[in-house]
PDB file of C-alpha atoms in Angstrom:
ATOM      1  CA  UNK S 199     -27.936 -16.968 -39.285  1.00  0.00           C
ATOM      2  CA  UNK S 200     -31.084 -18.840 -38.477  1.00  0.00           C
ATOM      3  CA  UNK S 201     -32.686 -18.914 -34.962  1.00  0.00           C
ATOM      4  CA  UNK S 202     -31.220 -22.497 -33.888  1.00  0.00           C
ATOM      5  CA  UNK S 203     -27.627 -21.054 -35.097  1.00  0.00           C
ATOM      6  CA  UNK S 204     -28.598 -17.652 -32.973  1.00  0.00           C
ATOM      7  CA  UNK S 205     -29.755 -19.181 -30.019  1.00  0.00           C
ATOM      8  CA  UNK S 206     -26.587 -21.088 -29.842  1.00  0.00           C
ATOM      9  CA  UNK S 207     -24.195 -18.399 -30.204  1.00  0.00           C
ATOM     10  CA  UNK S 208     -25.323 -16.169 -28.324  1.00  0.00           C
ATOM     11  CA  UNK S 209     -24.800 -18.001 -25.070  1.00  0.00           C
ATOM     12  CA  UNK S 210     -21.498 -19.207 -25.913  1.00  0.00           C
ATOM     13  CA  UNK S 211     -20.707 -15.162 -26.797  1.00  0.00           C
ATOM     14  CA  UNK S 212     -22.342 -14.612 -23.079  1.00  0.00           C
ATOM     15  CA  UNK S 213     -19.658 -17.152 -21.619  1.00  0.00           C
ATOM     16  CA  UNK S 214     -16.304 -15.737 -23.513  1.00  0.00           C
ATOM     17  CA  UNK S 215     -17.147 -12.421 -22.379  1.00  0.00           C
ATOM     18  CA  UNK S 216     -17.635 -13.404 -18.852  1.00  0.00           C
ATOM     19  CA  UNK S 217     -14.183 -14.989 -19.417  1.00  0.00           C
ATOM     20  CA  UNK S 218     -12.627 -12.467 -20.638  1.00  0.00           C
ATOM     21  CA  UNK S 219     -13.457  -9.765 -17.601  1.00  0.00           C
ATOM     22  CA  UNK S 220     -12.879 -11.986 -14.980  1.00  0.00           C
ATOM     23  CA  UNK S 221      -8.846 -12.881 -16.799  1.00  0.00           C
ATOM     24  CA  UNK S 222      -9.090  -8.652 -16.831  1.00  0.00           C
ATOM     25  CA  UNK S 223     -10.213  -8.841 -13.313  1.00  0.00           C
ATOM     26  CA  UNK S 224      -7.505 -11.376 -11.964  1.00  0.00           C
ATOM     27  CA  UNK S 225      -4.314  -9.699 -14.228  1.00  0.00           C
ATOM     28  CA  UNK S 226      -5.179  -5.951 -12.153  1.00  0.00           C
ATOM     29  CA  UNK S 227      -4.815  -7.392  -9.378  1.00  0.00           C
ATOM     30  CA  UNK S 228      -3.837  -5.058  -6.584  1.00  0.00           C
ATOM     31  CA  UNK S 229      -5.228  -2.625  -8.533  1.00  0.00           C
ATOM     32  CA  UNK S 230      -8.882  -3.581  -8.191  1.00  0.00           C
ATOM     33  CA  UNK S 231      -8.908  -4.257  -4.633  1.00  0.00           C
ATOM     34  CA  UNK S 232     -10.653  -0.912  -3.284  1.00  0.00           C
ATOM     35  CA  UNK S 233      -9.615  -0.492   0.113  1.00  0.00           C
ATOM     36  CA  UNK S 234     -11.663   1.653   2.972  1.00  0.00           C
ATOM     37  CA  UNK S 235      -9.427   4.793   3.769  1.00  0.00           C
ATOM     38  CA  UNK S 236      -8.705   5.657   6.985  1.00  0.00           C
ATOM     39  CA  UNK S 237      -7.089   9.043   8.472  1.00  0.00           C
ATOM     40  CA  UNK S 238      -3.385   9.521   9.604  1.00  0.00           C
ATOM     41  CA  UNK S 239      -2.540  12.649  10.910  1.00  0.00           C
ATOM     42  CA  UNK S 240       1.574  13.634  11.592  1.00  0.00           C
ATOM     43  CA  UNK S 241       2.472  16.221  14.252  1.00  0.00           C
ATOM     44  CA  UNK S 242       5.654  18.219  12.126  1.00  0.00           C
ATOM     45  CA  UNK S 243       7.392  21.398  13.677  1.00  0.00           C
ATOM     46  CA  UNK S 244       6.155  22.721  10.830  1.00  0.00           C
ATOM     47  CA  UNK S 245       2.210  22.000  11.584  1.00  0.00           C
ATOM     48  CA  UNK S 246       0.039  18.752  11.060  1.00  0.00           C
ATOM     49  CA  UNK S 247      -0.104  17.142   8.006  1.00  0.00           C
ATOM     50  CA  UNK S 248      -3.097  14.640   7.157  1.00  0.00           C
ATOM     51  CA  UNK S 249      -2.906  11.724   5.187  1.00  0.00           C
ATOM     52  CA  UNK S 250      -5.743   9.005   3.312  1.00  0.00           C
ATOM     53  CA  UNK S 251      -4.200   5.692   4.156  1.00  0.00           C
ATOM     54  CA  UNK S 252      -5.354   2.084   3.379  1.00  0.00           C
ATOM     55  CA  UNK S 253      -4.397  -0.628   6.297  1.00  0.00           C
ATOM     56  CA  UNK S 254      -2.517  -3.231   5.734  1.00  0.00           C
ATOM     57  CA  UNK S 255      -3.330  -5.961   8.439  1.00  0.00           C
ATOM     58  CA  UNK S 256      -3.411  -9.520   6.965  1.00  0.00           C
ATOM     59  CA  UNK S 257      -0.257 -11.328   6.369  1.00  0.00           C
ATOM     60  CA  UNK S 258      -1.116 -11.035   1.809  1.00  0.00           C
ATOM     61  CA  UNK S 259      -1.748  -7.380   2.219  1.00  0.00           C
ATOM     62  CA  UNK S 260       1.267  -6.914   4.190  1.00  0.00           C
ATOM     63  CA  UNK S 261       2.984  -9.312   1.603  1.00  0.00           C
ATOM     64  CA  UNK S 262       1.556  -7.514  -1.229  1.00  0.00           C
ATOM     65  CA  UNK S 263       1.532  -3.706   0.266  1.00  0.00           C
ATOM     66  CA  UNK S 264       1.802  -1.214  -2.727  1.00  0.00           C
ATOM     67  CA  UNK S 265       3.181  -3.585  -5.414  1.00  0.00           C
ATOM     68  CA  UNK S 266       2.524  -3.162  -9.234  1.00  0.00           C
ATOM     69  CA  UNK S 267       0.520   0.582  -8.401  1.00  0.00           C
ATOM     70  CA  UNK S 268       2.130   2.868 -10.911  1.00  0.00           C
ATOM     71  CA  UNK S 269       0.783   5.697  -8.910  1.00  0.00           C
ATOM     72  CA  UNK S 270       0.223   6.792  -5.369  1.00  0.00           C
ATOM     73  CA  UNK S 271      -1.179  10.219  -5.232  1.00  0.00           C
ATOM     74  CA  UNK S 272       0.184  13.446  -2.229  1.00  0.00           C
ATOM     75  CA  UNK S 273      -1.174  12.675   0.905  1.00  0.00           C
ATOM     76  CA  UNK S 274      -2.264   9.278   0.327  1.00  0.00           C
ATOM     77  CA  UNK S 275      -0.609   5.911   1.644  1.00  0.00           C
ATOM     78  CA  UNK S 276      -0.726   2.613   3.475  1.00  0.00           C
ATOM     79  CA  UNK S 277      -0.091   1.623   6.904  1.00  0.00           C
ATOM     80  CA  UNK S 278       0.802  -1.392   7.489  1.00  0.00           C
ATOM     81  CA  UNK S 279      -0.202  -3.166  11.013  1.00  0.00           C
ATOM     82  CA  UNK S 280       3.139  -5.123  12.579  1.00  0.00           C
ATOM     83  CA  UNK S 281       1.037  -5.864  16.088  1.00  0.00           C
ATOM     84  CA  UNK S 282       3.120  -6.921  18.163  1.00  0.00           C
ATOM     85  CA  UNK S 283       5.836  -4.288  18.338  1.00  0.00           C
ATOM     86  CA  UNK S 284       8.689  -6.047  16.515  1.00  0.00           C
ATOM     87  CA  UNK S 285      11.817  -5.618  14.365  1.00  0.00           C
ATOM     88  CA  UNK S 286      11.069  -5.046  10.407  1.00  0.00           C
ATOM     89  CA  UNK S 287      11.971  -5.610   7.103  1.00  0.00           C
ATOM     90  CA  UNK S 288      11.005  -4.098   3.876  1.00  0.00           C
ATOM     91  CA  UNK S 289      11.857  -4.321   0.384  1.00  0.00           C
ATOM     92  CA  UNK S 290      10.615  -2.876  -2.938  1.00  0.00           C
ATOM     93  CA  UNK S 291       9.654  -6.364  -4.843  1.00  0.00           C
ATOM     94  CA  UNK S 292       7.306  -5.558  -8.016  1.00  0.00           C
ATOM     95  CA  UNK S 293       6.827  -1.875  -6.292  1.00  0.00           C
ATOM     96  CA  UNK S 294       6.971   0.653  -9.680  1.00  0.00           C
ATOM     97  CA  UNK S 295       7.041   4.188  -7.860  1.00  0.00           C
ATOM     98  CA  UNK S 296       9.382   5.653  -5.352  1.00  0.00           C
ATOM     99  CA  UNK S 297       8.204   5.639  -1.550  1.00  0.00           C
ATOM    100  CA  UNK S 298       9.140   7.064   1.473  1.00  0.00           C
ATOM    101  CA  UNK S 299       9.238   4.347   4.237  1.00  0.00           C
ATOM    102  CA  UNK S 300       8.153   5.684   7.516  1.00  0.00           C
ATOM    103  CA  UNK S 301       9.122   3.324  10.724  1.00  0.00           C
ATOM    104  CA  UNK S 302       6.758   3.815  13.805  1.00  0.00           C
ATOM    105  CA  UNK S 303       7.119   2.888  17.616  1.00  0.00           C
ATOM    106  CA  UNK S 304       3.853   1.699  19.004  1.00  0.00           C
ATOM    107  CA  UNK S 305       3.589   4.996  21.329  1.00  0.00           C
ATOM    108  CA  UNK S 306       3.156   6.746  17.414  1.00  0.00           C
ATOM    109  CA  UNK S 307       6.397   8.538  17.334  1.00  0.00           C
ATOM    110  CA  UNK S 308       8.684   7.879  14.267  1.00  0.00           C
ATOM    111  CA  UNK S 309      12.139   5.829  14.876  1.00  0.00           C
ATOM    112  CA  UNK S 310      13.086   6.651  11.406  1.00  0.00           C
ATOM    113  CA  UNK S 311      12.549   7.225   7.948  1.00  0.00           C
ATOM    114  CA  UNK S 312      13.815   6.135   4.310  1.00  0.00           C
ATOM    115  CA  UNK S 313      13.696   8.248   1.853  1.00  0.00           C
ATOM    116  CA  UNK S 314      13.091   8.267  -1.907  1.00  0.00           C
ATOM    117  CA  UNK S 315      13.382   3.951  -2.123  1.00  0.00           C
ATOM    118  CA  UNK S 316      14.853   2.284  -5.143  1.00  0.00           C
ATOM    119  CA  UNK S 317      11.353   0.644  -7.109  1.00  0.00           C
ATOM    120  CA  UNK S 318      11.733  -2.954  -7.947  1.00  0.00           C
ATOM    121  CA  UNK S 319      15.297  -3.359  -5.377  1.00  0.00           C
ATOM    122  CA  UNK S 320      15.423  -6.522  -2.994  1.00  0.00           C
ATOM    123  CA  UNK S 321      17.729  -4.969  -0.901  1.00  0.00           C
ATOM    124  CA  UNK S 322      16.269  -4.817   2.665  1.00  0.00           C
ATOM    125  CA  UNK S 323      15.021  -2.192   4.407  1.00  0.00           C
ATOM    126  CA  UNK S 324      15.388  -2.037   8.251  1.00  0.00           C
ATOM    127  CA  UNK S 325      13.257  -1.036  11.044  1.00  0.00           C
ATOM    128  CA  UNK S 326      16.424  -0.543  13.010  1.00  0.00           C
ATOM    129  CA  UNK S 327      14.173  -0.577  16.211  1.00  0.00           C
ATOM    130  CA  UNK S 328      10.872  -1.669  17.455  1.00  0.00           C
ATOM    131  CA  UNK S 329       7.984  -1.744  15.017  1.00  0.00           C
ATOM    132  CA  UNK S 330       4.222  -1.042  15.767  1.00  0.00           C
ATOM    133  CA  UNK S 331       3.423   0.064  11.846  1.00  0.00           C
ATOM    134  CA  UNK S 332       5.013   1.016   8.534  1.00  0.00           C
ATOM    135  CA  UNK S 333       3.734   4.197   6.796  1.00  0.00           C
ATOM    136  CA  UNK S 334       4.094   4.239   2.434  1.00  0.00           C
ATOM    137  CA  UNK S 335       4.060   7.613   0.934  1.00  0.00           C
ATOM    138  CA  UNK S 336       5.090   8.702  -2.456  1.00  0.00           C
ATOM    139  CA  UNK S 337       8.812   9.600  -2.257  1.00  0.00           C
ATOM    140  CA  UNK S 338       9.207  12.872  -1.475  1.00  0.00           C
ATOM    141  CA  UNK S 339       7.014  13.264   1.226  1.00  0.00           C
ATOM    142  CA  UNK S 340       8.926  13.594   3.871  1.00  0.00           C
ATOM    143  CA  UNK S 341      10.823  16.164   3.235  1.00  0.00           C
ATOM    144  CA  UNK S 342       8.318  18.252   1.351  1.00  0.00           C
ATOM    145  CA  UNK S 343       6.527  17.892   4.707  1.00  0.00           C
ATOM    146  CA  UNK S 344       9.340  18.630   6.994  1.00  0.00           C
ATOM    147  CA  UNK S 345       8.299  14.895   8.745  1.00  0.00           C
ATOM    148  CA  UNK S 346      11.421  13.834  11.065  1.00  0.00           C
ATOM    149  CA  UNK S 347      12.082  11.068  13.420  1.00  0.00           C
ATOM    150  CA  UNK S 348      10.591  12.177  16.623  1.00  0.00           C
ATOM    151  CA  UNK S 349       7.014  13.287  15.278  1.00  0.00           C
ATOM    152  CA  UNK S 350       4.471  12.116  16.805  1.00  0.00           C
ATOM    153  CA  UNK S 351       1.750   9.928  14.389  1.00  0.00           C
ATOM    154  CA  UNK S 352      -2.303  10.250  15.185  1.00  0.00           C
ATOM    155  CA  UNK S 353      -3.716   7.453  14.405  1.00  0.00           C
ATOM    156  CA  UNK S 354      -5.982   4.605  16.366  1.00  0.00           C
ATOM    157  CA  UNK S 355      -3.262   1.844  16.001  1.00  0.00           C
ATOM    158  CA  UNK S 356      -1.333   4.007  18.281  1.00  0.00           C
ATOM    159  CA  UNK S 357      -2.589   3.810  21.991  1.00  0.00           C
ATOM    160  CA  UNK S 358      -5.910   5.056  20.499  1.00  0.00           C
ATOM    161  CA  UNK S 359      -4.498   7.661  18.638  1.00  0.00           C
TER     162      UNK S 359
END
C-alpha cells in the first residue's frame, strides 16, 4: 500500500471498529449497566443474613429488573422500589435463571414469598398485599436461608431501615 492508500484506510478501519463495540455494547445490554450495590440485611430465626443488592427505582429498571442475566450469584440481588405502598405484579419475561421473589410491606417485614420461579413464564406473580419493594434472589435462597414471611428486612427504603 502506498501512503495516500494508508492514510485512507486507516481511518475508515478506526470507524468500523468503533462500530463494531458500540453494536457489542448495545446487544449486552443489561449486562453492561454496572449498578452501585447497596446492603440488605434479613432478620431469620435462624440469624441475619446479608445481601449485595442493586435498586431498581425508575420505571425501565423496574421494567427491565434481572432480564437476559444468565447468572445471579448467593447473596446478591435487586430490590426493586414500588413507592407508594401498592399491589404488585411480576412475571419472568426474558429472565434466564430461577429467582426467589420476595414481597415486602413498607414497615420491612415480608408478606410473602415465591419460590424457585419458572424463567422465561408470563404467568403473573402477585403481591397478594401491599407493596413497598420486591427483593430478586437466585432461587433457592429462601429456604437455604430459612427466610419466612414475617422477617423483618433492614434496609433504608424501609422507615430508614
Amino acid at each position: 500500500m502506498n501512503s495516500d492508500r494508508m492514510t485512507a484506510w486507516l481511518p475508515a478501519r478506526g470507524w468500523l471498529m468503533a462500530f463494531l463495540l458500540l453494536v457489542a455494547c448495545v446487544a449486552a445490554g443489561p449486562a453492561l449497566h454496572a449498578m452501585e450495590l447497596q446492603r440488605l440485611e434479613i432478620a431469620t430465626k435462624g440469624g441475619v443474613r446479608v445481601f449485595a443488592v442493586e435498586m431498581a427505582t425508575t420505571e425501565e429498571e423496574k421494567t427491565t429488573g434481572l432480564m437476559y442475566r444468565k447468572e445471579l450469584a448467593d447473596s446478591r440481588g435487586m430490590l426493586f422500589d414500588f413507592t407508594p405502598e401498592q399491589e404488585v405484579t411480576m412475571w419472568m419475561k426474558n429472565t434466564y435463571i430461577s429467582l426467589d421473589m420476595i414481597f415486602i410491606a413498607a414497615d420491612g417485614h415480608i408478606l410473602r414469598i415465591a419460590e424457585n420461579t419458572e424463567p422465561l413464564s408470563q404467568r403473573l406473580i402477585r403481591s397478594n398485599g401491599m407493596t413497598r419493594a420486591v427483593l430478586e434472589v437466585p432461587a433457592g435462597t429462601a429456604r437455604k436461608y430459612g427466610i419466612a414471611a414475617g422477617d423483618l428486612v433492614g434496609h433504608p427504603l424501609f422507615n430508614g431501615g
